[in-house]
GROMACS .gro file of C-alpha atoms in nm:
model
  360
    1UNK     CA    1   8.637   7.845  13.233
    2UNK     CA    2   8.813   7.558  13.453
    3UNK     CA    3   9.130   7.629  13.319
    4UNK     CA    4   9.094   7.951  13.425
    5UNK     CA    5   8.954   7.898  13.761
    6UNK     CA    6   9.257   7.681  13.785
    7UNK     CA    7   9.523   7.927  13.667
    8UNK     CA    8   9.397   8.208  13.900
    9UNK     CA    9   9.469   7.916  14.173
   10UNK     CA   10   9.847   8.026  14.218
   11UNK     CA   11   9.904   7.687  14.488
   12UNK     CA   12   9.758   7.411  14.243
   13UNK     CA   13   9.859   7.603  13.909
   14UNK     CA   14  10.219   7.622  14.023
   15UNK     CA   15  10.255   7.267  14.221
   16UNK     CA   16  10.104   7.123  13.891
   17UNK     CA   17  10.388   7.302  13.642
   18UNK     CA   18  10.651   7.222  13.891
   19UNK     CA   19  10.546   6.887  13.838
   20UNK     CA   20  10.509   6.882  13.449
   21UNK     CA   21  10.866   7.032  13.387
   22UNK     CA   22  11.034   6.820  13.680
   23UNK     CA   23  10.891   6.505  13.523
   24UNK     CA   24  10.725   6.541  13.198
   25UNK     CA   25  10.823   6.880  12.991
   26UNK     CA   26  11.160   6.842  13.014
   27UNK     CA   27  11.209   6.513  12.817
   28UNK     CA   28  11.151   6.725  12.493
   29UNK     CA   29  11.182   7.125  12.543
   30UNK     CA   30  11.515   7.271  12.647
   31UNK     CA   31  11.648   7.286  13.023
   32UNK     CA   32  11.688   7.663  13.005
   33UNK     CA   33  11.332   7.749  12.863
   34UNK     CA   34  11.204   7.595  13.259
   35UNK     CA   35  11.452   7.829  13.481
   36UNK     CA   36  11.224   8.089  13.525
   37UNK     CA   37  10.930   7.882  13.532
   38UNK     CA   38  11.083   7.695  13.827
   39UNK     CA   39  11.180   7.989  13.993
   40UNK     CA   40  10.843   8.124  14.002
   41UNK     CA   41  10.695   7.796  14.069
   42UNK     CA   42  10.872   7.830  14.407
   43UNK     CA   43  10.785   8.214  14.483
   44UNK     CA   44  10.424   8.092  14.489
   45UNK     CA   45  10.427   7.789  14.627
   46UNK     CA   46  10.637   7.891  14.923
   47UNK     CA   47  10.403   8.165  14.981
   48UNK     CA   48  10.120   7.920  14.973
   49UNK     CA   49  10.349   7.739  15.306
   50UNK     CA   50  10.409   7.409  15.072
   51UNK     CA   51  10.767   7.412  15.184
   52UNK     CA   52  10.827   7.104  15.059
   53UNK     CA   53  10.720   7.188  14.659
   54UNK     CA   54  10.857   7.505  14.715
   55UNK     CA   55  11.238   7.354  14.740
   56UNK     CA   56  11.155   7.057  14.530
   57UNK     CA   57  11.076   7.325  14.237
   58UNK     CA   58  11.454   7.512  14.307
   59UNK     CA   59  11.597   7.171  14.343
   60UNK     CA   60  11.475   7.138  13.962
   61UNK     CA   61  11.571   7.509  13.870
   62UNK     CA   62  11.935   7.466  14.001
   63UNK     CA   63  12.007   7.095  13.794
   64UNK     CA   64  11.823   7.224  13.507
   65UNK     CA   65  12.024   7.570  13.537
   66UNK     CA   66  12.334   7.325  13.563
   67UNK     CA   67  12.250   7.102  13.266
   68UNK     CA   68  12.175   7.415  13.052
   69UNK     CA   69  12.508   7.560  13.099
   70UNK     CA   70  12.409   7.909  13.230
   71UNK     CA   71  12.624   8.136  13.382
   72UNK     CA   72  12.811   8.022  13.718
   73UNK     CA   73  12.795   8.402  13.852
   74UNK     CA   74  12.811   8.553  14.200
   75UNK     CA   75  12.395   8.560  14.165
   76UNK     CA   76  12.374   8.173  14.134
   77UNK     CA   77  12.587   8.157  14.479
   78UNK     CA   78  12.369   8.408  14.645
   79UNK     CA   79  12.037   8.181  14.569
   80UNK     CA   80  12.198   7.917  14.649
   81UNK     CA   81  12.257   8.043  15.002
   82UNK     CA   82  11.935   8.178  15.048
   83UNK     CA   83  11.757   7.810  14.972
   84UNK     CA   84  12.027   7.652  15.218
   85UNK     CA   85  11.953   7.888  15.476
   86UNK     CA   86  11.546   7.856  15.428
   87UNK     CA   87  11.610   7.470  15.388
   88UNK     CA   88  11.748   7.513  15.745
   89UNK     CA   89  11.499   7.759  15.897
   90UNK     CA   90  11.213   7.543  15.825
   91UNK     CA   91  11.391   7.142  15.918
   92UNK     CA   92  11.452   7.067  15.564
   93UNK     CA   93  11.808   6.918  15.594
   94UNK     CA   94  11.817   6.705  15.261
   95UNK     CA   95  11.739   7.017  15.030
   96UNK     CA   96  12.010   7.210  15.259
   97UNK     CA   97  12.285   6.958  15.186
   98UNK     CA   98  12.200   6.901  14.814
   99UNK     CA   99  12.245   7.300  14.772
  100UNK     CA  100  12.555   7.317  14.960
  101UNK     CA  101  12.658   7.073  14.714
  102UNK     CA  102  12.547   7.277  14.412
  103UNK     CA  103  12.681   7.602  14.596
  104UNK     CA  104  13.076   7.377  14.610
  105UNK     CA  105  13.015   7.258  14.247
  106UNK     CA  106  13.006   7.652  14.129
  107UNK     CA  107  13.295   7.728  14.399
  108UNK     CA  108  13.545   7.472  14.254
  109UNK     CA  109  13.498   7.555  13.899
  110UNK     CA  110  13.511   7.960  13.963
  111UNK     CA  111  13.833   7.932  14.173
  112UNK     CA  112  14.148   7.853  14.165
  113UNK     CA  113  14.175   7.490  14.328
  114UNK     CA  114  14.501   7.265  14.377
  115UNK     CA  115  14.206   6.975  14.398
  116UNK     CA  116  13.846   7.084  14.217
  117UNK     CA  117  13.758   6.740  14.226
  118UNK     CA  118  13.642   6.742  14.570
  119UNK     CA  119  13.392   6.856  14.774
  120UNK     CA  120  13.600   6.988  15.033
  121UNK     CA  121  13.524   7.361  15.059
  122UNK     CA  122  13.329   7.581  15.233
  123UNK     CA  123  12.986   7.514  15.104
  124UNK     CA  124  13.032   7.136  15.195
  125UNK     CA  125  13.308   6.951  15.333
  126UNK     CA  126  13.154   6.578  15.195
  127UNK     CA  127  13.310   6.333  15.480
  128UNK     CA  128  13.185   6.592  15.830
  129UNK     CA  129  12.896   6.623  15.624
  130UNK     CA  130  12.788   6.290  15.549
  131UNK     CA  131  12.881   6.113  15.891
  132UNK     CA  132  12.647   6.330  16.105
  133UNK     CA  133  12.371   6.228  15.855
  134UNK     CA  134  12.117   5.865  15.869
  135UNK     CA  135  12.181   5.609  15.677
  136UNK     CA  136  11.934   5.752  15.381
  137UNK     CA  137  12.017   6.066  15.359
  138UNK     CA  138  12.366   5.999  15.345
  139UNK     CA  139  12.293   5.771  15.090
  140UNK     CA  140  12.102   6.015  14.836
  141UNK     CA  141  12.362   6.340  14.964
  142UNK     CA  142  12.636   6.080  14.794
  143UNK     CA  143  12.488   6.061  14.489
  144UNK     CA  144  12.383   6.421  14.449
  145UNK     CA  145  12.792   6.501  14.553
  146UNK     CA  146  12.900   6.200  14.319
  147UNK     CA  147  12.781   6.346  14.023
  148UNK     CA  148  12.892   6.671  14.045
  149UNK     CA  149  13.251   6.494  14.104
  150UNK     CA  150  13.208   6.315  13.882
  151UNK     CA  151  13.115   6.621  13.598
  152UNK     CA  152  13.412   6.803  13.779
  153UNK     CA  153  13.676   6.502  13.740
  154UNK     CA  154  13.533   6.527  13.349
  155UNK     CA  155  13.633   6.923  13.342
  156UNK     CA  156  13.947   6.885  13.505
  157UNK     CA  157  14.066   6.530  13.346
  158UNK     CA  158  14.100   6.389  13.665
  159UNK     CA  159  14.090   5.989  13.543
  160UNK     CA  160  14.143   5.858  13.905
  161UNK     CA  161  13.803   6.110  14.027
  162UNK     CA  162  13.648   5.984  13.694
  163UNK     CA  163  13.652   5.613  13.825
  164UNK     CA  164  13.589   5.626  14.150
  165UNK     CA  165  13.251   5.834  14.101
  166UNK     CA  166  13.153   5.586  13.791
  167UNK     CA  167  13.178   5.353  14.086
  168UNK     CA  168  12.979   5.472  14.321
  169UNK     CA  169  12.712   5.612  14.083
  170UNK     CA  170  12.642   5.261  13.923
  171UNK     CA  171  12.575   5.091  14.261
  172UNK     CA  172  12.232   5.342  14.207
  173UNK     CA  173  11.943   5.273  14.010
  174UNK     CA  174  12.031   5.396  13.635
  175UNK     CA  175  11.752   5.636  13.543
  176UNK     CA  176  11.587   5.872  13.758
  177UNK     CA  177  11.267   6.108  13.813
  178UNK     CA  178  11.385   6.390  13.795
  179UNK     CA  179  11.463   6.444  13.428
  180UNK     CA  180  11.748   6.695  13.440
  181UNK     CA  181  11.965   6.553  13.728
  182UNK     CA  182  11.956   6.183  13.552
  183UNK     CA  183  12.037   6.398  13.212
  184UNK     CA  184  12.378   6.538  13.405
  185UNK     CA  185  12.453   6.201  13.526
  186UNK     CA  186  12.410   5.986  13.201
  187UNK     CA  187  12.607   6.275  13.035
  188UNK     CA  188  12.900   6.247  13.208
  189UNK     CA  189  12.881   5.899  13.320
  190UNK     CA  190  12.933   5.833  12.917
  191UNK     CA  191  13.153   6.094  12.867
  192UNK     CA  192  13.392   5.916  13.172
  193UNK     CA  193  13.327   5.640  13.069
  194UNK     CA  194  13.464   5.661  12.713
  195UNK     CA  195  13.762   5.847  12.846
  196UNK     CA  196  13.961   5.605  13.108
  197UNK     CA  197  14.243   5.441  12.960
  198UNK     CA  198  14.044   5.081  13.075
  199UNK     CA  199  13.705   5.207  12.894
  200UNK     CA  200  13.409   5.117  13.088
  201UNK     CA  201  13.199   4.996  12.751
  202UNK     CA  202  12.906   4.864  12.902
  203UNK     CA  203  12.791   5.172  13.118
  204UNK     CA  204  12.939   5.405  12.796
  205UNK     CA  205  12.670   5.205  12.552
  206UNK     CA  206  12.451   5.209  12.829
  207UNK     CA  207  12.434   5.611  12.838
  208UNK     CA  208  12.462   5.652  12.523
  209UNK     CA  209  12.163   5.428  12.433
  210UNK     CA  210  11.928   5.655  12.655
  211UNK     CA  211  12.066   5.998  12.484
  212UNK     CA  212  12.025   5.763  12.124
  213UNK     CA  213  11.657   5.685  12.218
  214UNK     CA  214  11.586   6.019  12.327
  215UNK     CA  215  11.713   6.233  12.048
  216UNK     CA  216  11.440   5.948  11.826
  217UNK     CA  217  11.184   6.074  12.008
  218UNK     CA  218  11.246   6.430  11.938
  219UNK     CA  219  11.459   6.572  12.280
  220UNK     CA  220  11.629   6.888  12.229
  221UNK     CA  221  11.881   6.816  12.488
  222UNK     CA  222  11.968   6.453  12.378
  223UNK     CA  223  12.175   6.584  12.093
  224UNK     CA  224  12.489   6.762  12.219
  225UNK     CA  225  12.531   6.442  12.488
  226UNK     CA  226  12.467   6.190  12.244
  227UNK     CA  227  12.696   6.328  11.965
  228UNK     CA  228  12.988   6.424  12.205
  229UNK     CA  229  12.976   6.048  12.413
  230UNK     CA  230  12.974   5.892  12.023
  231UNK     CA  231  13.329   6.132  11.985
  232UNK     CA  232  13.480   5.978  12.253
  233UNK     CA  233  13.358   5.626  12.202
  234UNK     CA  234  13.494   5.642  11.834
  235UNK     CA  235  13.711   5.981  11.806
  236UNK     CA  236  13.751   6.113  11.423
  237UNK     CA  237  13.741   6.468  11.310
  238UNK     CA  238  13.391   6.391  11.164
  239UNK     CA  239  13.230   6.308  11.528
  240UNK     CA  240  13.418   6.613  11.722
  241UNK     CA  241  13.279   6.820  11.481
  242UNK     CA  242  12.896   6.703  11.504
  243UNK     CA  243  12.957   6.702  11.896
  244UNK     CA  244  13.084   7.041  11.854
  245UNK     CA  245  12.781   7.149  11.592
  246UNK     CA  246  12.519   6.990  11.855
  247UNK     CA  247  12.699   7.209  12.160
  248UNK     CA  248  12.662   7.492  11.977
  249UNK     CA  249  12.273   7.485  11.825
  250UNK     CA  250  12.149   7.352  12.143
  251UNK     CA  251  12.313   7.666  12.296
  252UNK     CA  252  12.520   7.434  12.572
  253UNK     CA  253  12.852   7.654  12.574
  254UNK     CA  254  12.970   7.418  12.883
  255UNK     CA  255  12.966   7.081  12.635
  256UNK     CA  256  13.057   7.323  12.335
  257UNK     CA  257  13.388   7.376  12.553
  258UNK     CA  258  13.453   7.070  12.718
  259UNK     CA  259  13.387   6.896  12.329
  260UNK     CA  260  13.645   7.163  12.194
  261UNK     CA  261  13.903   7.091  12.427
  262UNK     CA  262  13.892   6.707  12.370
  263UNK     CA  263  13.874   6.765  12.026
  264UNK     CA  264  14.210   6.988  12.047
  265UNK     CA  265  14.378   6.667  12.267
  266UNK     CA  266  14.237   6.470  11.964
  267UNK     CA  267  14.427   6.648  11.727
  268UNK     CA  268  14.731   6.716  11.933
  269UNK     CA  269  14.777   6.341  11.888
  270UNK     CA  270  14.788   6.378  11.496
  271UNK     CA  271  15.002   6.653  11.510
  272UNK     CA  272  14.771   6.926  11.393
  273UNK     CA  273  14.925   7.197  11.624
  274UNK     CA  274  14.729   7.487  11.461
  275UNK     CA  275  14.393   7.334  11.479
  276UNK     CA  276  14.432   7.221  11.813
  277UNK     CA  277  14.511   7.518  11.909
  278UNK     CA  278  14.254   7.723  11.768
  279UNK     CA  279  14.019   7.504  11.931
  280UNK     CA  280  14.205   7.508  12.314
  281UNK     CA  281  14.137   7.887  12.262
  282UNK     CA  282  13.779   7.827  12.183
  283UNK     CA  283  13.739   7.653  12.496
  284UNK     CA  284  13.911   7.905  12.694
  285UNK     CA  285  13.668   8.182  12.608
  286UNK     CA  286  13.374   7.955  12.624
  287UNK     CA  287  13.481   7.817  13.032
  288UNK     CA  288  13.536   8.163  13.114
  289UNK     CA  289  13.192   8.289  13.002
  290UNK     CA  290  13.001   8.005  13.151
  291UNK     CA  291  13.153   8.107  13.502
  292UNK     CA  292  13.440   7.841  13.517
  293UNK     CA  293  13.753   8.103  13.539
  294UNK     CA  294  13.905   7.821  13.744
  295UNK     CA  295  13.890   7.593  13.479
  296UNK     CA  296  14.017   7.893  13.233
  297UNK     CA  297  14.338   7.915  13.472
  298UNK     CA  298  14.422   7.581  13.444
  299UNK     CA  299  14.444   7.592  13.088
  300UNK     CA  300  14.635   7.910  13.128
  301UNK     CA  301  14.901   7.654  13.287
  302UNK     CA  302  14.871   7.395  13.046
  303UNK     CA  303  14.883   7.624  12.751
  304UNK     CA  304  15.037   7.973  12.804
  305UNK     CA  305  14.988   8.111  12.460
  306UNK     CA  306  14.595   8.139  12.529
  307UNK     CA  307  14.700   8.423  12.803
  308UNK     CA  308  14.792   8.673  12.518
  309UNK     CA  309  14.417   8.527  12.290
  310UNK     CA  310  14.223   8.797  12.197
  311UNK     CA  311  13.873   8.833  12.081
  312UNK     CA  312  13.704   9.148  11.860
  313UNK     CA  313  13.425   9.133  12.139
  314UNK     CA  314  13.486   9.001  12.494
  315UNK     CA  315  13.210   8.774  12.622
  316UNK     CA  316  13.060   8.901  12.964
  317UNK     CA  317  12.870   8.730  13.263
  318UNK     CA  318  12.603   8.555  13.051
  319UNK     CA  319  12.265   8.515  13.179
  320UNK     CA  320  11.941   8.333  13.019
  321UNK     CA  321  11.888   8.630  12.817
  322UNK     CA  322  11.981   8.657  12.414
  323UNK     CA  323  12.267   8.513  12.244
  324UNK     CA  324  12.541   8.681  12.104
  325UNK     CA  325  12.849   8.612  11.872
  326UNK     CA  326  13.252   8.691  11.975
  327UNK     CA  327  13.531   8.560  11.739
  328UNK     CA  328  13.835   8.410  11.920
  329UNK     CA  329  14.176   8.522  11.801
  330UNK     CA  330  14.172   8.259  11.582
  331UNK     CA  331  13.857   8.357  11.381
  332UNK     CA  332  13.633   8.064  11.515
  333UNK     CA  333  13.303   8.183  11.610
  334UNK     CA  334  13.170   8.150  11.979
  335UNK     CA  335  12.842   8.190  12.109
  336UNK     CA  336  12.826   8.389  12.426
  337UNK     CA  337  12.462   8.548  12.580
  338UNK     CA  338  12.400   8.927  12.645
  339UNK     CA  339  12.436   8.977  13.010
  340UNK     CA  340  12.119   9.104  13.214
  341UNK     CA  341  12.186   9.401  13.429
  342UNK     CA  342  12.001   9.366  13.744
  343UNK     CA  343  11.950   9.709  13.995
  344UNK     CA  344  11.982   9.679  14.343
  345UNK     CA  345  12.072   9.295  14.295
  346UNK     CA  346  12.246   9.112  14.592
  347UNK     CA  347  12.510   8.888  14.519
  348UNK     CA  348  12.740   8.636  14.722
  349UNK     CA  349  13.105   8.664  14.659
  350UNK     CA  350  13.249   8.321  14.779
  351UNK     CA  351  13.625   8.458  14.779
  352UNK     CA  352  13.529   8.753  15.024
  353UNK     CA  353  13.229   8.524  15.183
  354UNK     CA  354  12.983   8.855  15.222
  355UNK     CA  355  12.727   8.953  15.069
  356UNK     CA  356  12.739   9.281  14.860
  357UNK     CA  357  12.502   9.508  14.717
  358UNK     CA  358  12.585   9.508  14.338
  359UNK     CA  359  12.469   9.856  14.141
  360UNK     CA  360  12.409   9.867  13.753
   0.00000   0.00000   0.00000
């Protein structure tokens, strides 16, 4: 009877799950299975006028979207445009800058960029933005940009980026409430950390002790960070190949490609041509389905022969929907998601910056 009492309470029902998955829920179930939660979650409490909630529980939907690896689409930019513009409208500048942030993050991996390390675009241009903000603001707006760098500077092997943001990020506290913004952060942090030519050990361990303590207690997203910071800290076949097995089951084709591609540089070093490349094709097909065409180009440059890779079924704009399998030219198997038509849907093209009505 009280639960139900409190159910039909949309305010208190949703302010209460917002809470659970921002700081409770997501420590064992998986990132993607709160998305929608989240999203509704903000529907009701914004309706309800608690503003503040109402952003907090998209802040949560767009890092555990991001930490999921779901589809960077033209959708994703649209809401991301819509909360900056009601963060605005209603005197909420930190949200506004932390989606502008998010909003650059999705721009520099879906376009072509000469520099998609930094945020320098026209979401958020990080220097005008942070020197018109206070002291503390500026403060949390650098972290927020820092780690999305610093995931970026991962993608694009930008070892310079890498070091500078592992920098700045460990002059903050080391864990954080909300669950799946520390979960990007530790990620990379130990993935960057394993991979500068003067290893940073200490914060490597470091990460990978929290992703080691969570998988114990039974996390589902632990795995595929744990097993893919262990492949860089000691790199045999044996550990790309758990990384690569975690990626997969955990259905996180953004680590599944990011662990294939290291895995290829792995072997390029031993002179396995074939393998490597087999597995630099993998993780072509797997960037561009997550969204990251710009990080598909630049392997286009690096390795030409993955322009003329084929697959028996091409992977489309993937959404949170059902999985899928696509075999690369190679014969490796690649999880992809059935795309989600959507009538009527508005979506924000950054490249022609308007808004367009998009018909199924």
């Amino acid at each position: 009877m009280i639960s139900e009492s409190f159910r039909n309470n949309k305010s208190d029902y949703s302010y209460t799950q917002f809470g659970s998955y921002a700081g409770i829920i997501f420590y064992l179930q998986p990132f993607r299975s709160g998305v929608d939660v989240l999203q509704q979650c903000y529907k009701d409490l914004k309706f309800s006028g608690k503003f503040d909630f109402a952003l907090g529980s998209m802040l949560n939907y767009f890092y555990a979207y991001f930490a999921a690896g779901l589809n960077l689409g033209s959708i994703l930019e649209s809401k991301l445009l819509v909360l900056d513009e009601f963060s605005q409208s209603v005197d909420r500048g930190g949200f506004a800058a932390t989606f502008q942030i998010h909003r650059q993050f999705v721009i520099n991996l879906r376009q072509r960029s000469e520099q998609p390390t930094l945020m320098n675009g026209p979401a958020f241009q990080q220097e005008k933005a942070l020197s018109e903000m206070n002291d503390q603001a500026s403060k949390m707006a650098l972290r927020d940009a820092s780690i999305f760098r610093l995931e970026l500077a991962f993608i694009f092997n930008d070892i310079e980026c890498m070091a500078a943001m592992l920098e700045t990020l460990a002059a903050y506290p080391f864990e954080d409430q909300v669950i799946s913004r520390f979960h990007i952060r530790a990620c990379f942090m130990g993935l960057a950390a394993f991979s500068l030519n003067e290893r940073n050990t200490v914060m490597g361990n470091k990460c990978l002790k929290y992703f080691r303590r969570m998988k114990k207690l039974g996390s589902t997203n632990a795995p595929p960070a744990y097993f893919f910071i262990a492949a860089l800290k000691r790199p045999t076949k044996k550990a790309f190949i758990a990384a690569i097995d975690s990626c997969t089951e955990a259905s996180m084709p953004h680590l599944e490609a990011m662990a294939r591609e290291r895995y290829a540089m792995f072997l390029l070093t031993r002179n396995e041509l074939e393998l490597a490349n087999s597995h630099i094709t993998s993780a072509y097909w797997l960037y561009y389905d997550w969204g990251a065409h710009g990080k598909s180009f630049s392997l286009e440059r690096e390795y030409p022969f993955v322009k003329a890779a084929k697959r028996t079924k091409a992977g489309s704009h993937v959404s949170s929907g059902t999985a899928t399998k696509h075999t690369s030219v190679n014969g490796s198997v690649i999880e992809s998601q059935k795309v989600v038509k959507r009538k009527g849907t508005f979506e924000y093209n950054s490249t022609l910056s308007r808004r367009e009505l998009v018909k199924s």
